[in-house]
Amino acid sequence: MKNTFYEIKIITDFSAAHHLRDFRGKCENLHGHNWKIEIVLRGTELNEIGVLVDFGEVKQATRALLSEVDHHYLNEIPFFADRNPSSENIARYLFERLAEKFDNDKLRLYRVSAWESDDACATFMRE
Amino acid sequence: MKNTFYEIKIITDFSAAHHLRDFRGKCENLHGHNWKIEIVLRGTELNEIGVLVDFGEVKQATRALLSEVDHHYLNEIPFFADRNPSSENIARYLFERLAEKFDNDKLRLYRVSAWESDDACATFMRE
Amino acid sequence: MKNTFYEIKIITDFSAAHHLRDFRGKCENLHGHNWKIEIVLRGTELNEIGVLVDFGEVKQATRALLSEVDHHYLNEIPFFADRNPSSENIARYLFERLAEKFDNDKLRLYRVSAWESDDACATFMRE
Amino acid sequence: MKNTFYEIKIITDFSAAHHLRDFRGKCENLHGHNWKIEIVLRGTELNEIGVLVDFGEVKQATRALLSEVDHHYLNEIPFFADRNPSSENIARYLFERLAEKFDNDKLRLYRVSAWESDDACATFMRE
Amino acid sequence: MKNTFYEIKIITDFSAAHHLRDFRGKCENLHGHNWKIEIVLRGTELNEIGVLVDFGEVKQATRALLSEVDHHYLNEIPFFADRNPSSENIARYLFERLAEKFDNDKLRLYRVSAWESDDACATFMRE
Amino acid sequence: MKNTFYEIKIITDFSAAHHLRDFRGKCENLHGHNWKIEIVLRGTELNEIGVLVDFGEVKQATRALLSEVDHHYLNEIPFFADRNPSSENIARYLFERLAEKFDNDKLRLYRVSAWESDDACATFMRE
């Protein structure tokens, strides 16, 4: 079969406070969420053990990164000093940080999604 | 059959910021959650339409009450001026307010549960 | 330890159409739901295999009963000829039928719950 | 980073009755479902507030459209006069209506999915 | 209000292999599950911080106990030498171990539930 | 509208034991999981009934295939004799078997995903 590939996805979460500046509506108030975070990586070949990458390794790296935002007030994080801590920007922030860590010649970060509630999700991704 | 009864449960949610005073750990920081709220009512007889109480009526009353905390900073709500806005106290606050509204000779509020995450829930209830 | 017991719960579902007679609101229209059904049985002792009752046996009996309502128009089922097919009455109907089947000196049906949506559930149960 | 974009997804639902004409099987009977609806929009740039589009605006527009089918008998809706109200056609119907509303030079509707149960979903989408 | 109390629930999980001896059916084969574990504690008063017990403390104690069964073959655990590793017996095993740890004059373990799949759950509990 | 297509997804599951050879970590032990399996098919046109393919037919074919692994020890399945029964390889195994069955000029298998837990999923797919 041609043009096949593998994808792995892990899900984790963090809890934080935020408010959106200049937003017309209730999100302008100080409030908070549990964000559920999905990380998706892609590659065409498995390693000698038969996995694309160890789930545990991806979870650990993501949790280490999330510890910088978990149980914090997002508007005080430097990345959000000049842009709103919207779920779109949270997804982008995590994407940029995790791509540095995971991209190599066999593996690339494909998307990061941030669910701010059970019915609303923002994703930053590449083709 | 003897000693039977009906129960209805509705689930709704709100998003807010809070911090726990004097808590040793990360919950002392300003952060936030999506709280999932379960409301359970009990009664022994259905009305002439064949329901214990209209789900829509319970949802509407609960949402009206939750609008006081949704997208707010819980530590600024008067009920939490002299007690921490823990999930236990949130459940109790909602219970006391909803019992006033729903308790009558055919119906009684049985429990209110507040999930602060997918794996942690606090309940205030009565026998 | 005293006064301990076991409980088993299985979850299944069915899809049907219904309407509620004399209901002021949108439920008076012909519409439908996926009902998620929870069956809970209690007993104080396990059998020689170490289970209260085989999950598979409970699932099979429940599915056999649900085949009478799945993909049907509930208002045409005899039990609902003189009472509305509300979730409360659906729970009661299933409870009465399953208690006949499961109650014995070692096991008793404790409750039947019918979720008509992800956020609204009716239960018929006994003490 | 090149060729990156944002995606937002919202989830909502409606409950309705339907039957499938000429279908060999139980779906030919009058029955019903809770359909869970996912709406996905894509774009390459965030607005000045830092969001692709306000989640609340997408939810409101989708709920307004769903009010035409919620608690109705789908076979009576004009769009389904000459085609079956299958989940595939429901997804297409919602896609065509929402694309008119949301497509602009910064945003395009990418897909609409209709879950007719927790384990069966149909999607209408474009490349 | 009289006869009120608090309840806290945490959810965690473990993955293991098992087989049921003398079981007529597919569970007699060596197979495995992800067990989702619910721990419920009850008490009538909150501590000076305003919680019944710290969620983190309950999660940590439960995870420490589960490390003895996670990623193991349950039939080799001593408790299951002379009784089947059914979900009922798993719930009882965890209950007995956690009651020793948590029961005191302000707090008591109320129930432990073990979901062996999304639709089958066994509980060991006391009145 | 141009370049549109339909997708259908079904979800099912199986329970099995496995261990990963030469894996540094706890997955090297004999253990087990409930794997949740997602099957996604794509096509550009609906049949005369108005569906891409009958959900029931896809579920039945997938369950028939899964009966070969459900309640088994995966390391004893021939496909896994010379490669580890990782979730990646499970997804590939199911993909290859189901593509044979479903691919035709109107329909093609697009992806198979295997969730080994609620927070870890592997996919085998094609462009």
Coordinates of C-alpha atoms in Angstrom, one line a residue, chain B residues 26-127:
Chain B
K26 CA -0.7 24.3 43.8
C27 CA -4.3 25.1 44.5
E28 CA -3.2 28.1 46.5
N29 CA -2.3 29.8 43.2
L30 CA -4.9 31.8 41.3
H31 CA -6.2 29.2 38.7
G32 CA -9.5 28.0 37.3
H33 CA -11.7 25.1 36.3
N34 CA -14.7 24.1 34.3
W35 CA -17.0 22.7 37.0
K36 CA -19.5 20.1 35.9
I37 CA -22.5 20.2 38.2
E38 CA -24.9 17.4 38.8
I39 CA -28.3 18.1 40.4
V40 CA -30.3 15.1 41.7
L41 CA -34.0 15.3 42.9
R42 CA -36.1 12.6 44.4
G43 CA -39.8 11.9 44.8
T44 CA -42.2 9.0 45.0
E45 CA -44.9 10.0 42.6
L46 CA -45.1 11.3 39.0
N47 CA -47.3 14.3 38.1
E48 CA -50.3 14.0 35.8
I49 CA -48.0 14.3 32.7
G50 CA -45.9 11.4 33.8
V51 CA -42.7 13.2 34.9
L52 CA -41.3 13.8 38.4
V53 CA -40.5 17.4 37.3
D54 CA -39.8 18.9 33.9
F55 CA -36.0 18.5 33.1
G56 CA -36.2 21.9 31.4
E57 CA -37.5 23.6 34.5
V58 CA -34.6 22.1 36.6
K59 CA -32.0 23.1 34.0
Q60 CA -33.3 26.6 33.8
A61 CA -33.4 27.2 37.5
T62 CA -29.9 25.8 37.8
R63 CA -28.5 27.9 35.0
A64 CA -30.0 31.0 36.5
L65 CA -28.2 30.3 39.8
L66 CA -25.0 29.4 38.0
S67 CA -25.0 32.7 36.1
E68 CA -23.9 34.2 39.4
V69 CA -20.6 32.2 39.4
D70 CA -20.0 31.5 35.7
H71 CA -17.1 33.5 34.3
H72 CA -16.4 35.0 37.7
Y73 CA -13.6 34.9 40.3
L74 CA -15.2 32.8 43.0
N75 CA -13.2 34.3 45.9
E76 CA -15.2 37.5 45.3
I77 CA -18.6 35.9 45.8
P78 CA -20.0 36.8 49.3
F79 CA -20.7 33.1 50.3
F80 CA -16.9 32.5 49.9
A81 CA -15.8 35.6 51.8
D82 CA -15.2 33.5 55.0
R83 CA -14.8 30.0 53.6
N84 CA -12.7 28.7 50.7
P85 CA -14.3 28.2 47.3
S86 CA -13.5 24.5 47.4
S87 CA -15.6 22.1 45.3
E88 CA -17.1 20.9 48.6
N89 CA -18.3 24.4 49.5
I90 CA -19.4 25.1 45.9
A91 CA -21.6 21.9 46.1
R92 CA -23.0 23.1 49.5
Y93 CA -23.7 26.6 48.2
L94 CA -25.6 25.3 45.2
F95 CA -27.5 22.8 47.4
E96 CA -28.7 25.4 49.9
R97 CA -29.9 27.7 47.1
L98 CA -31.6 25.0 45.1
A99 CA -33.2 23.3 48.0
E100 CA -35.1 26.5 48.8
K101 CA -36.3 26.5 45.3
F102 CA -37.2 22.8 44.7
D103 CA -38.2 21.2 48.0
N104 CA -41.9 20.7 48.4
D105 CA -44.2 17.9 49.6
K106 CA -43.7 15.9 46.4
L107 CA -40.1 16.6 45.6
R108 CA -36.8 17.0 47.5
L109 CA -33.3 17.9 46.4
Y110 CA -31.1 14.9 47.2
R111 CA -27.6 15.9 46.2
V112 CA -25.5 18.4 44.3
S113 CA -22.1 17.3 42.9
A114 CA -19.3 19.5 41.6
W115 CA -16.7 17.9 39.3
E116 CA -13.6 20.2 39.3
S117 CA -12.0 17.9 36.7
D118 CA -12.8 14.6 34.9
D119 CA -11.3 12.7 37.9
A120 CA -12.3 14.7 41.0
C121 CA -15.8 15.4 42.3
A122 CA -17.2 16.7 45.6
T123 CA -20.8 16.2 46.7
F124 CA -23.1 17.7 49.3
M125 CA -26.1 15.6 50.0
R126 CA -28.6 14.5 52.6
E127 CA -30.0 11.1 53.7

